Structure formats: structure tokens, C-alpha cells
Amino acid sequence: MEFEEKNIAYPPVHPGTDRTFIRFYSGKPDLNQIFYSQEQEDQPQRIFVTDTNVASLKEMQPFVNFFRGEDYSKPEIKPGFKGKRGNDVLLILGSGEPFKTIQSVLAICSAAIDSNARRSAVFVGIGGGVITDMTAFAASIFKRGALCELVPTTLLSMVDAAVGGKTGCDFDSYKNMIGSFFPAQKIHIIPSFIQSLPESEYRSGMAEVVKTALLYSKDLFEKLAAKPEILQNRNDPLVEQMIKTCVNAKATVVEQDLTEKNIRMQLNLGHTFGHALETRAGLGTVSHGDAVAWGMSRAAVLSEKMGLCTQKYRTTIQNVLASFGWETTPLHSALKGKYSSEEEAANSLFEAMKKDKKNASGKVRFVLQKDIEETVITEADEKDVLCVLQN
């Protein structure tokens, strides 16, 4: 059979913005000052998105109450609440990983459509990684691309989730299976938000801090290793220092590799194991940070098994993770009782890893380390992976 071929050349698809402005704020959160202190006639419409936990924070009340109208006196705001403030809209979703669904993303788009939003509208996600991921994803698909700003309110979203343009939602029990690369044009980081976090959420974010330190800052890792009590002291000057260190490190990586073709893959240290754990335990059962911390411990053991790192390095990593209260055993406690044996659990985790979106071939890709700031991206034999999940 003969054929003729015609090629069409395209410019790269624009990711919504060509730069992100990251602003660090001191003092208590004041979203009215950030978004309404200098209102202008040509101000684009904003679609604000948050969840019930964030909306109920004391610091958020002056902002939220402007959208409540006649509901101002009601003490509780339920998922699905929509309010208006001029042309702007506030949508409040349910809180947590179980709500990180395509239905929630579509609810954000519906709120924009119901308010006759134009393509020039700005979608503003106010919350943790679940909200920032979904809001940015909704912005990326609304009328083929609106604009996006983010206000991360958890430690995890400040140091990782909100920075770098990864968007998306979970699907069919697998983490972040649907999404896009769509950076926010502005990120507003207010470190004092972390004072309101429950201990579990703060610890979850700390796992991403430790991960970033292992990848890019030996100095920060040594400071964290010497001060695990920082989990009980959020006023320590090291807290704001570590947030800025992590943001700067991730910004440097993302500038070089937005769409994760090479060095950005390093940021997945601990995530191949961690995402599999989240999937098999049931999304939301184990926090993302706790899963990643356990994943880093397994990655360290795998690194040693493959001859990449020394026993001393592996022991150092596991001891530091354990000092922060994270699990480092082969079988995570969230999986105990779900399987008849460790072997069955290990096989189930490995099957979940095969579906990880980071894999480029039929094999499973891992981010491993020789030492702090010495990172290797490689594939591992199934028998070695199964071994570190059982011994």
C-alpha cells in the first residue's frame, strides 16, 4: 500500500504562564489584604476554591464571611457551598484525599461556568496539596486554559505540592492518574498557616522537607537530623528557613525541567513505594507524607541492596526517619491484616508500582541514592524490590 505524508509543525503548548511569582508573607494570614486591598475596575474575576477544614480556620473567617451573605450567621459551612463577592466566587469542597476526584475538579469548572467566567478568570486554590492540585487542574482545562494562583496552607503544599505546576486528581484508587503541567502565575506563601495544622498534617509535610534536604541540601538535612523536636516547635526559626530552602530548591529544578523529562524525576524519591502504599492501604488511610517517608526508608534499603550506598548511609536515613516517628519496617502497619502474608502484600504493592505514571517502560523506575545529594534514577529487578518489602 502506498501513501503520502504531510507534516504539521506546532509551537510548544503554552503552560498558562511563562513565570511564577512566589511571595513570602510574614504575620498572620490576611487574604482580604492580598486579594482585595487594591481592587481595580479591570480586575479579572476570581474563582476561589478551598475545603471545609481551611474555611473553618479562625484566620479565614474575615475572608470567607464576605462570601456568605445571608448564611453569615450559620456556624457550619458544608461541602458544596458557593458564595459570591461581587463577580468573584468561593467554592468550598470536602476535605482530604477522598475528595481528590475528577468529580471535584468538574465541580470547580461548574462553579466557573455558573458564574459566566471568561477565559481571563483566575482560579485561586486555597488549601493543601489536594486543593492546589485540583484547582490548578481545573484552571488548565477550563476553556482550554484560564489563569491560576495558589495559597498553600499546609507545610506539604508550601514546600512541594503548590510549587512546580503539577496538577491533577486521583482516579480509580490510583494517585494523580489524571492531570496536566500548568504552573500558577502567583503563589502566596504564608508560613504562619502551619500553626493551625494538626500534628499529623505537619508531620506529613515534614517528610517532603526531609526528602528535599536529602536531594539538595546536606546542611538542612544535618540540621533536621539534629532537631527532630522541631515537630513540637513550629516557632523554631528553622521552620521558615526550611520552607524557603525547599521552595528555592524545587524552583531551580522546575526551571530546568518543567515536564519531568530528566532531573525533576529526582523529586520522586520515596514516591514509587509511597504511592503504592497509599493505593493499597486505601487513599486517605495513610497521609502522603507518611507514605513518602516509609517509601524513603524502602528506597534506602533498595539502594544498599543494589550496591549504590553503604550500610552506614542506609542506617543513617532509617534512624533519622524513625526519630521523626515514621515507619521504616518492610510491611507498613496500614497493610497488616489486609493480606495473608508479607509475600502477598509485597506482590500487591509491586503490582501497584507497575501502574505508576512515572514509569517509562514496562519496568518500574526508582529514585535511589548513593549519598546525600548523590541521586540515581534507575530500574530495579522485581526480586530485589520484593525482597526489601519483606525483609
Coordinates of C-alpha atoms in Angstrom, one line a residue:
M1 CA 0.0 0.0 0.0
E2 CA 1.3 3.5 -0.9
F3 CA 0.8 6.7 1.0
E4 CA 1.7 10.3 1.0
E5 CA 2.6 12.1 4.2
K6 CA 2.0 15.7 5.3
N7 CA 3.7 17.1 8.4
I8 CA 2.3 19.9 10.5
A9 CA 4.7 21.8 12.8
Y10 CA 3.5 23.2 16.1
P11 CA 5.0 25.5 18.6
P12 CA 5.2 24.1 22.2
V13 CA 1.9 24.3 24.0
H14 CA 1.9 27.3 26.4
P15 CA 1.5 26.1 30.1
G16 CA -0.7 29.1 31.1
T17 CA 2.1 31.4 32.3
D18 CA 5.8 31.9 31.4
R19 CA 6.8 32.6 35.0
T20 CA 5.6 32.2 38.6
F21 CA 5.9 34.9 41.2
I22 CA 6.3 33.4 44.7
R23 CA 5.6 35.8 47.5
F24 CA 6.5 35.1 51.1
Y25 CA 4.4 36.8 53.8
S26 CA 5.1 37.5 57.4
G27 CA 2.5 37.8 60.1
K28 CA -1.0 36.3 60.3
P29 CA -2.8 35.2 57.2
D30 CA -4.9 38.1 55.7
L31 CA -6.4 37.1 52.4
N32 CA -8.6 40.2 52.2
Q33 CA -5.4 42.2 52.1
I34 CA -3.8 40.0 49.5
F35 CA -6.7 39.9 47.1
Y36 CA -8.9 43.0 47.9
S37 CA -6.7 45.8 49.2
Q38 CA -6.2 47.3 45.7
E39 CA -9.4 46.4 43.8
Q40 CA -9.4 47.8 40.2
E41 CA -12.2 48.1 37.7
D42 CA -10.4 45.8 35.3
Q43 CA -9.7 43.2 38.0
P44 CA -10.3 39.7 36.4
Q45 CA -12.9 37.5 38.0
R46 CA -11.6 35.1 40.7
I47 CA -12.8 31.6 41.3
F48 CA -11.7 30.9 44.9
V49 CA -11.6 27.2 45.9
T50 CA -10.9 25.8 49.4
D51 CA -12.2 23.0 51.6
T52 CA -14.2 22.7 54.8
N53 CA -11.2 22.4 57.1
V54 CA -9.5 25.5 55.7
A55 CA -12.7 27.5 55.5
S56 CA -13.3 26.8 59.2
L57 CA -10.0 28.3 60.4
K58 CA -10.3 31.4 62.5
E59 CA -7.8 33.2 60.3
M60 CA -10.0 32.5 57.3
Q61 CA -13.3 33.9 58.7
P62 CA -12.8 37.5 57.7
F63 CA -12.3 36.3 54.1
V64 CA -15.0 33.6 54.0
N65 CA -17.7 35.7 55.6
F66 CA -17.7 38.2 52.8
F67 CA -19.0 35.4 50.5
R68 CA -21.7 34.1 52.9
G69 CA -24.4 36.7 52.5
E70 CA -27.4 35.6 54.5
D71 CA -25.6 32.5 55.6
Y72 CA -23.2 34.7 57.6
S73 CA -24.7 33.7 61.0
K74 CA -24.6 29.9 60.3
P75 CA -21.7 28.4 62.2
E76 CA -21.0 25.5 59.8
I77 CA -20.1 25.5 56.1
K78 CA -20.7 22.3 54.3
P79 CA -19.1 20.9 51.2
G80 CA -20.6 22.3 48.0
F81 CA -21.1 25.8 49.5
K82 CA -20.9 28.5 46.8
G83 CA -20.9 32.2 47.6
K84 CA -20.3 35.5 45.7
R85 CA -18.4 38.7 46.4
G86 CA -19.0 41.0 43.5
N87 CA -18.0 39.0 40.4
D88 CA -15.9 36.6 42.5
V89 CA -17.0 33.2 43.6
L90 CA -16.0 31.0 46.5
L91 CA -16.5 27.2 46.3
I92 CA -15.9 25.0 49.3
L93 CA -15.2 21.3 48.8
G94 CA -14.9 18.4 51.1
S95 CA -11.6 18.0 52.8
G96 CA -8.9 15.3 52.3
E97 CA -7.7 12.7 49.8
P98 CA -11.1 11.0 49.3
F99 CA -12.3 14.3 47.7
K100 CA -9.4 14.4 45.2
T101 CA -11.5 13.2 42.4
I102 CA -12.5 14.1 38.8
Q103 CA -15.9 15.0 40.2
S104 CA -14.4 17.6 42.5
V105 CA -12.4 19.1 39.5
L106 CA -15.6 19.2 37.5
A107 CA -17.4 20.9 40.4
I108 CA -14.8 23.7 40.2
C109 CA -15.4 24.0 36.5
S110 CA -19.2 24.1 37.0
A111 CA -18.8 26.9 39.6
A112 CA -16.9 28.9 37.0
I113 CA -19.5 28.1 34.3
D114 CA -22.4 29.0 36.5
S115 CA -20.8 32.4 37.2
N116 CA -20.2 33.1 33.5
A117 CA -16.5 33.1 34.0
R118 CA -14.3 34.0 31.0
R119 CA -11.0 32.5 30.0
S120 CA -9.4 35.5 31.7
A121 CA -10.7 34.3 35.1
V122 CA -8.2 33.4 37.8
F123 CA -8.7 30.1 39.6
V124 CA -7.3 30.5 43.2
G125 CA -6.7 27.4 45.2
I126 CA -6.5 28.0 49.0
G127 CA -5.5 24.8 50.9
G128 CA -3.3 21.8 51.0
G129 CA -2.0 19.7 48.1
V130 CA -5.4 18.3 47.3
I131 CA -7.0 21.7 46.7
T132 CA -4.0 23.2 45.0
D133 CA -3.6 20.3 42.6
M134 CA -7.3 20.2 41.7
T135 CA -7.8 23.9 41.4
A136 CA -4.8 24.2 39.0
F137 CA -6.0 21.2 37.0
A138 CA -9.5 22.8 36.7
A139 CA -7.8 26.1 35.5
S140 CA -5.8 24.2 32.9
I141 CA -8.9 22.6 31.3
F142 CA -11.4 25.4 31.7
K143 CA -11.9 26.9 28.2
R144 CA -8.5 25.3 27.3
G145 CA -6.7 27.3 29.9
A146 CA -7.6 30.0 32.4
L147 CA -5.2 31.5 34.9
C148 CA -4.2 30.2 38.3
E149 CA -2.9 31.4 41.7
L150 CA -2.3 29.3 44.8
V151 CA -2.3 29.9 48.5
P152 CA -0.8 26.8 50.1
T153 CA -2.0 26.4 53.7
T154 CA -0.1 23.2 54.7
L155 CA 3.6 22.6 55.1
L156 CA 3.4 19.9 52.4
S157 CA 1.8 22.2 49.9
M158 CA 4.2 25.1 50.7
V159 CA 7.3 23.1 50.2
D160 CA 6.2 20.8 47.4
A161 CA 2.6 20.4 46.0
A162 CA 1.9 24.0 45.1
V163 CA 5.3 24.7 43.5
G164 CA 6.2 23.5 40.1
G165 CA 3.0 23.2 38.0
K166 CA 2.0 19.6 38.5
T167 CA -1.8 19.4 38.7
G168 CA -4.3 16.6 38.8
C169 CA -6.6 14.2 40.8
D170 CA -6.7 10.6 41.8
F171 CA -8.6 8.1 39.6
D172 CA -9.7 4.5 40.2
S173 CA -7.8 4.3 43.5
Y174 CA -4.5 5.4 41.9
K175 CA -2.7 8.6 42.8
N176 CA -2.7 11.6 40.4
M177 CA -3.6 9.5 37.3
I178 CA -5.3 12.4 35.6
G179 CA -3.6 15.8 35.4
S180 CA -1.5 18.3 33.5
F181 CA 1.5 20.6 33.8
F182 CA 0.1 24.1 34.5
P183 CA 2.1 26.4 36.7
A184 CA 0.4 29.1 38.8
Q185 CA 1.2 32.7 37.9
K186 CA 1.4 33.5 41.6
I187 CA 2.0 31.5 44.8
H188 CA 1.3 33.2 48.1
I189 CA 3.2 31.5 50.9
I190 CA 2.2 32.4 54.4
P191 CA 4.2 30.3 56.9
S192 CA 2.0 31.2 59.8
F193 CA -0.8 29.0 58.4
I194 CA 1.1 26.0 59.6
Q195 CA 0.4 26.9 63.2
S196 CA -3.2 25.7 62.7
L197 CA -2.2 22.3 61.3
P198 CA -2.9 19.1 63.2
E199 CA 0.2 17.2 64.1
S200 CA -0.4 14.5 61.5
E201 CA -0.5 17.1 58.7
Y202 CA 2.5 19.0 59.9
R203 CA 4.5 15.7 60.1
S204 CA 3.3 14.8 56.6
G205 CA 4.7 18.0 55.2
M206 CA 8.0 17.4 57.1
A207 CA 8.5 14.3 55.1
E208 CA 8.8 16.3 51.9
V209 CA 11.2 18.7 53.7
V210 CA 13.4 15.8 54.6
K211 CA 13.2 14.4 51.0
T212 CA 14.2 17.8 49.6
A213 CA 17.1 18.0 52.1
L214 CA 18.4 14.6 51.1
L215 CA 18.3 15.6 47.4
Y216 CA 19.7 19.1 47.5
S217 CA 20.8 20.3 50.9
K218 CA 23.1 18.4 53.2
D219 CA 23.2 21.4 55.5
L220 CA 19.4 21.3 56.0
F221 CA 19.4 17.5 56.4
E222 CA 22.0 17.7 59.2
K223 CA 20.0 20.4 61.0
L224 CA 16.8 18.4 60.8
A225 CA 18.6 15.2 61.9
A226 CA 19.9 17.1 65.0
K227 CA 16.5 18.5 65.8
P228 CA 13.6 16.0 65.5
E229 CA 11.8 18.0 68.2
I230 CA 11.0 20.6 65.6
L231 CA 7.8 18.6 65.2
Q232 CA 6.7 20.0 68.6
N233 CA 8.1 23.6 68.0
R234 CA 6.7 25.3 64.9
N235 CA 8.1 28.6 66.1
D236 CA 11.7 27.5 65.7
P237 CA 13.5 29.8 63.2
L238 CA 14.5 26.7 61.3
V239 CA 10.9 26.3 60.1
E240 CA 10.8 29.4 57.9
Q241 CA 14.3 28.7 56.8
M242 CA 13.5 25.1 55.7
I243 CA 10.4 26.3 53.8
K244 CA 12.4 28.8 51.8
T245 CA 15.2 26.3 51.2
C246 CA 12.7 23.8 49.8
V247 CA 10.9 26.3 47.6
N248 CA 14.2 27.6 46.2
A249 CA 15.5 24.1 45.5
K250 CA 12.3 23.0 43.8
A251 CA 12.1 26.2 41.8
T252 CA 15.6 25.6 40.5
V253 CA 14.7 22.1 39.4
V254 CA 11.4 23.1 37.8
E255 CA 13.0 25.9 35.8
Q256 CA 15.3 23.4 34.1
D257 CA 12.7 20.6 33.7
L258 CA 9.1 21.6 34.0
T259 CA 7.6 18.4 32.4
E260 CA 9.8 15.9 34.3
K261 CA 11.9 14.6 31.4
N262 CA 15.1 14.4 33.4
I263 CA 16.3 16.0 36.7
R264 CA 12.8 16.7 38.0
M265 CA 12.3 12.9 38.4
Q266 CA 14.6 13.1 41.4
L267 CA 11.8 14.8 43.3
N268 CA 10.1 11.4 43.3
L269 CA 12.4 10.0 45.9
G270 CA 10.3 7.7 48.1
H271 CA 7.2 8.2 46.0
T272 CA 7.2 5.0 44.0
F273 CA 7.0 3.0 47.2
G274 CA 4.8 5.7 48.9
H275 CA 2.2 5.9 46.2
A276 CA 1.8 2.1 46.1
L277 CA 1.3 2.1 49.8
E278 CA -1.4 4.9 49.6
T279 CA -3.2 2.9 46.8
R280 CA -3.2 -0.4 48.6
A281 CA -4.0 1.0 52.1
G282 CA -6.8 3.0 50.5
L283 CA -6.4 6.6 49.5
G284 CA -6.5 8.8 52.6
T285 CA -5.7 6.0 55.0
V286 CA -2.0 6.9 55.2
S287 CA -1.1 10.5 54.7
H288 CA 1.0 11.3 51.7
G289 CA 4.0 12.4 53.7
D290 CA 3.9 9.4 56.0
A291 CA 3.8 7.2 52.9
V292 CA 6.7 9.0 51.3
A293 CA 8.7 8.7 54.5
W294 CA 8.2 5.0 54.6
G295 CA 9.0 5.0 50.9
M296 CA 12.3 6.7 51.5
S297 CA 13.2 4.1 54.0
R298 CA 12.5 1.3 51.5
A299 CA 14.4 3.2 48.8
A300 CA 17.4 3.4 51.2
V301 CA 17.3 -0.4 51.7
L302 CA 16.9 -0.9 47.9
S303 CA 19.9 1.4 47.3
E304 CA 22.0 -0.7 49.7
K305 CA 20.8 -4.0 48.2
M306 CA 21.8 -2.8 44.7
G307 CA 25.2 -1.7 45.8
L308 CA 24.6 2.0 45.4
C309 CA 25.0 3.1 49.0
T310 CA 26.7 1.9 52.1
Q311 CA 25.1 0.2 55.1
K312 CA 26.1 3.3 57.1
Y313 CA 24.2 5.6 54.8
R314 CA 21.1 3.4 54.8
T315 CA 21.2 3.2 58.6
T316 CA 21.5 7.0 58.9
I317 CA 18.5 7.5 56.8
Q318 CA 16.3 5.0 58.6
N319 CA 17.4 6.3 62.1
V320 CA 16.5 9.9 61.1
L321 CA 13.1 8.9 59.7
A322 CA 12.4 6.8 62.8
S323 CA 13.3 9.8 65.0
F324 CA 10.5 11.8 63.4
G325 CA 8.1 9.0 64.2
W326 CA 7.8 7.5 60.7
E327 CA 7.6 3.8 60.0
T328 CA 10.6 2.1 58.5
T329 CA 9.7 -1.6 58.6
P330 CA 9.2 -3.6 55.4
L331 CA 5.5 -4.1 56.0
H332 CA 3.7 -0.8 56.9
S333 CA 1.2 -1.2 59.7
A334 CA -1.6 0.1 57.4
L335 CA -1.3 -3.1 55.4
K336 CA -1.3 -5.5 58.4
G337 CA -4.4 -7.7 58.3
K338 CA -5.2 -6.9 54.7
Y339 CA -3.1 -9.7 53.3
S340 CA -2.5 -13.3 54.3
S341 CA 1.3 -12.9 54.3
E342 CA 4.1 -10.4 53.8
E343 CA 4.8 -12.0 50.4
E344 CA 1.2 -11.4 49.2
A345 CA 1.4 -7.8 50.5
A346 CA 4.7 -7.3 48.7
N347 CA 3.4 -8.6 45.4
S348 CA 0.3 -6.4 45.7
L349 CA 2.5 -3.3 46.2
F350 CA 4.7 -4.2 43.3
E351 CA 1.6 -4.5 41.0
A352 CA 0.5 -1.0 42.1
M353 CA 4.0 0.3 41.3
K354 CA 3.7 -1.0 37.7
K355 CA 0.8 1.4 37.2
D356 CA 2.8 4.4 38.4
K357 CA 2.7 7.2 35.8
K358 CA 6.4 7.8 36.2
N359 CA 7.4 4.5 34.5
A360 CA 8.7 5.0 31.0
S361 CA 8.7 1.3 30.1
G362 CA 7.2 -1.9 31.4
K363 CA 9.7 -1.9 34.2
V364 CA 9.4 0.1 37.5
R365 CA 11.6 3.1 37.9
F366 CA 13.0 4.2 41.2
V367 CA 14.8 7.2 42.6
L368 CA 17.7 5.9 44.7
Q369 CA 20.7 7.5 46.4
K370 CA 24.4 6.8 46.8
D371 CA 24.6 9.5 49.4
I372 CA 23.1 12.9 50.3
E373 CA 22.9 15.0 47.1
E374 CA 24.0 11.9 45.1
T375 CA 20.9 10.6 43.4
V376 CA 20.4 7.9 40.8
I377 CA 17.3 7.2 38.7
T378 CA 17.2 3.6 37.7
E379 CA 15.1 0.5 37.2
A380 CA 15.3 -2.4 39.7
D381 CA 14.7 -6.1 39.4
E382 CA 11.4 -7.3 40.7
K383 CA 13.1 -9.8 43.0
D384 CA 15.1 -7.0 44.7
V385 CA 12.0 -4.9 45.2
L386 CA 10.0 -7.8 46.6
C387 CA 12.9 -8.5 48.9
V388 CA 13.0 -5.1 50.5
L389 CA 9.3 -5.2 51.0
Q390 CA 9.6 -8.4 53.1
N391 CA 13.0 -8.3 54.9

